[in-house]
Each structure stands twice: as structure tokens, then as C-alpha cells.
């Protein structure tokens, strides 16, 4: 959670290191809890928004991962559909 928070702060000030923090947060072994899954979905969605213009293929990987791990994939698909440029 701390890496995600730091990424949010870095993103707010335009620091590209936010990408590194989010990817590091996702590299931590998952915990079997609904809260952890939701945090991971949110991290993937943040990465999608950050990467869609820079690296569309990586953005798509994170989009697919968010859908795959979500307990409510239809809601994640709806959120993804609102991201301009995502293919």
C-alpha cells in the first residue's frame, strides 16, 4: 500500500518514477484478501492511464490483468472503456 501511495504522490507532481512504484507494488506477493485484490486492480488501472500514450502494449497488459483479477470484471471493463486511446 505504501508504494501505491508514494506513486500517487509522485504522479501528482509529474514524477515519472510513479510508474516504478506502481510496478514494484504489483511485484509484491499478493495477499488473499478482497482489499488486496482491489488495491491491485487500482494499481493496474493507474498504470493503464499512465502508459496508454507512452506504451500502448504495456497499458493493454495491465488492463487485461485488472480484468483478470477483479471480482467484478464488468465494472473494470466499464472503467477501462472510459480511458481515451486504450485499444
PDB file of C-alpha atoms in Angstrom:
ATOM      1  CA  UNK A   1       0.000   0.000   0.000  1.00  0.00           C
ATOM      2  CA  UNK A   2       2.842   2.388   0.772  1.00  0.00           C
ATOM      3  CA  UNK A   3       4.285   2.061  -2.723  1.00  0.00           C
ATOM      4  CA  UNK A   4       0.896   2.864  -4.222  1.00  0.00           C
ATOM      5  CA  UNK A   5       0.571   5.942  -2.020  1.00  0.00           C
ATOM      6  CA  UNK A   6       4.050   7.117  -2.968  1.00  0.00           C
ATOM      7  CA  UNK A   7       3.201   6.546  -6.629  1.00  0.00           C
ATOM      8  CA  UNK A   8       0.084   8.683  -6.262  1.00  0.00           C
ATOM      9  CA  UNK A   9       2.138  11.493  -4.728  1.00  0.00           C
ATOM     10  CA  UNK A  10       4.764  11.235  -7.436  1.00  0.00           C
ATOM     11  CA  UNK A  11       2.133  11.184 -10.155  1.00  0.00           C
ATOM     12  CA  UNK A  12       0.509  14.304  -8.694  1.00  0.00           C
ATOM     13  CA  UNK A  13       3.750  16.232  -9.144  1.00  0.00           C
ATOM     14  CA  UNK A  14       4.538  14.763 -12.550  1.00  0.00           C
ATOM     15  CA  UNK A  15       7.334  12.447 -11.403  1.00  0.00           C
ATOM     16  CA  UNK A  16       7.784   9.561 -13.851  1.00  0.00           C
ATOM     17  CA  UNK A  17       9.069   7.374 -11.001  1.00  0.00           C
ATOM     18  CA  UNK A  18       5.398   6.752 -10.173  1.00  0.00           C
ATOM     19  CA  UNK A  19       5.485   4.010 -12.821  1.00  0.00           C
ATOM     20  CA  UNK A  20       8.326   2.269 -10.999  1.00  0.00           C
ATOM     21  CA  UNK A  21       6.496   2.449  -7.662  1.00  0.00           C
ATOM     22  CA  UNK A  22       3.290   1.014  -9.088  1.00  0.00           C
ATOM     23  CA  UNK A  23       5.085  -1.820 -10.840  1.00  0.00           C
ATOM     24  CA  UNK A  24       7.039  -2.539  -7.646  1.00  0.00           C
ATOM     25  CA  UNK A  25       3.778  -2.634  -5.683  1.00  0.00           C
ATOM     26  CA  UNK A  26       2.401  -5.213  -8.097  1.00  0.00           C
ATOM     27  CA  UNK A  27       5.580  -7.294  -7.827  1.00  0.00           C
ATOM     28  CA  UNK A  28       4.955  -7.849  -4.100  1.00  0.00           C
ATOM     29  CA  UNK A  29       3.353 -11.231  -3.471  1.00  0.00           C
ATOM     30  CA  UNK A  30      -0.443 -10.944  -3.302  1.00  0.00           C
ATOM     31  CA  UNK A  31      -2.335 -11.427  -0.059  1.00  0.00           C
ATOM     32  CA  UNK A  32      -5.525 -13.463  -0.094  1.00  0.00           C
ATOM     33  CA  UNK A  33      -7.917 -10.637   0.742  1.00  0.00           C
ATOM     34  CA  UNK A  34     -10.541  -8.627  -1.079  1.00  0.00           C
ATOM     35  CA  UNK A  35      -8.783  -5.398  -0.107  1.00  0.00           C
ATOM     36  CA  UNK A  36      -5.503  -6.557  -1.656  1.00  0.00           C
ATOM     37  CA  UNK A  37      -7.240  -7.537  -4.876  1.00  0.00           C
ATOM     38  CA  UNK A  38      -8.934  -4.138  -5.061  1.00  0.00           C
ATOM     39  CA  UNK A  39      -5.608  -2.353  -4.434  1.00  0.00           C
ATOM     40  CA  UNK A  40      -4.022  -4.374  -7.239  1.00  0.00           C
ATOM     41  CA  UNK A  41      -6.877  -3.586  -9.620  1.00  0.00           C
ATOM     42  CA  UNK A  42      -6.483   0.120  -8.810  1.00  0.00           C
ATOM     43  CA  UNK A  43      -2.714  -0.062  -9.362  1.00  0.00           C
ATOM     44  CA  UNK A  44      -3.229  -1.731 -12.739  1.00  0.00           C
ATOM     45  CA  UNK A  45      -5.779   0.918 -13.718  1.00  0.00           C
ATOM     46  CA  UNK A  46      -3.390   3.723 -12.726  1.00  0.00           C
ATOM     47  CA  UNK A  47      -0.688   2.129 -14.840  1.00  0.00           C
ATOM     48  CA  UNK A  48      -3.080   1.879 -17.780  1.00  0.00           C
ATOM     49  CA  UNK A  49      -3.856   5.591 -17.553  1.00  0.00           C
ATOM     50  CA  UNK A  50      -0.170   6.460 -17.295  1.00  0.00           C
ATOM     51  CA  UNK A  51       1.011   4.143 -20.064  1.00  0.00           C
ATOM     52  CA  UNK A  52      -1.732   4.407 -22.680  1.00  0.00           C
ATOM     53  CA  UNK A  53       0.051   7.168 -24.607  1.00  0.00           C
ATOM     54  CA  UNK A  54       3.618   6.065 -23.816  1.00  0.00           C
ATOM     55  CA  UNK A  55       3.421   2.302 -24.308  1.00  0.00           C
ATOM     56  CA  UNK A  56       0.016   1.042 -25.505  1.00  0.00           C
ATOM     57  CA  UNK A  57       1.088  -2.612 -25.416  1.00  0.00           C
ATOM     58  CA  UNK A  58       2.095  -2.377 -21.748  1.00  0.00           C
ATOM     59  CA  UNK A  59      -1.098  -0.475 -20.993  1.00  0.00           C
ATOM     60  CA  UNK A  60      -3.097  -3.332 -22.544  1.00  0.00           C
ATOM     61  CA  UNK A  61      -1.214  -5.904 -20.420  1.00  0.00           C
ATOM     62  CA  UNK A  62      -2.189  -4.014 -17.265  1.00  0.00           C
ATOM     63  CA  UNK A  63      -5.768  -3.604 -18.472  1.00  0.00           C
ATOM     64  CA  UNK A  64      -6.071  -7.344 -19.059  1.00  0.00           C
ATOM     65  CA  UNK A  65      -4.523  -8.083 -15.655  1.00  0.00           C
ATOM     66  CA  UNK A  66      -7.004  -5.773 -13.906  1.00  0.00           C
ATOM     67  CA  UNK A  67      -9.931  -7.551 -15.549  1.00  0.00           C
ATOM     68  CA  UNK A  68      -8.475 -10.992 -14.798  1.00  0.00           C
ATOM     69  CA  UNK A  69      -8.023 -10.448 -11.061  1.00  0.00           C
ATOM     70  CA  UNK A  70     -11.142  -8.397 -10.350  1.00  0.00           C
ATOM     71  CA  UNK A  71     -14.127  -9.850  -8.518  1.00  0.00           C
ATOM     72  CA  UNK A  72     -16.272  -7.592 -10.762  1.00  0.00           C
ATOM     73  CA  UNK A  73     -14.630  -7.628 -14.192  1.00  0.00           C
ATOM     74  CA  UNK A  74     -17.605  -5.929 -15.831  1.00  0.00           C
ATOM     75  CA  UNK A  75     -17.028  -2.824 -13.704  1.00  0.00           C
ATOM     76  CA  UNK A  76     -13.337  -2.818 -14.577  1.00  0.00           C
ATOM     77  CA  UNK A  77     -14.199  -3.101 -18.283  1.00  0.00           C
ATOM     78  CA  UNK A  78     -16.505  -0.092 -17.905  1.00  0.00           C
ATOM     79  CA  UNK A  79     -13.722   1.932 -16.291  1.00  0.00           C
ATOM     80  CA  UNK A  80     -11.285   0.850 -18.992  1.00  0.00           C
ATOM     81  CA  UNK A  81     -13.695   1.893 -21.715  1.00  0.00           C
ATOM     82  CA  UNK A  82     -13.525   5.457 -20.382  1.00  0.00           C
ATOM     83  CA  UNK A  83      -9.753   5.686 -20.901  1.00  0.00           C
ATOM     84  CA  UNK A  84      -9.072   7.505 -24.180  1.00  0.00           C
ATOM     85  CA  UNK A  85      -6.698   5.737 -26.538  1.00  0.00           C
ATOM     86  CA  UNK A  86      -6.874   2.286 -24.939  1.00  0.00           C
ATOM     87  CA  UNK A  87      -7.166  -0.438 -27.536  1.00  0.00           C
TER      88      UNK A  87
END
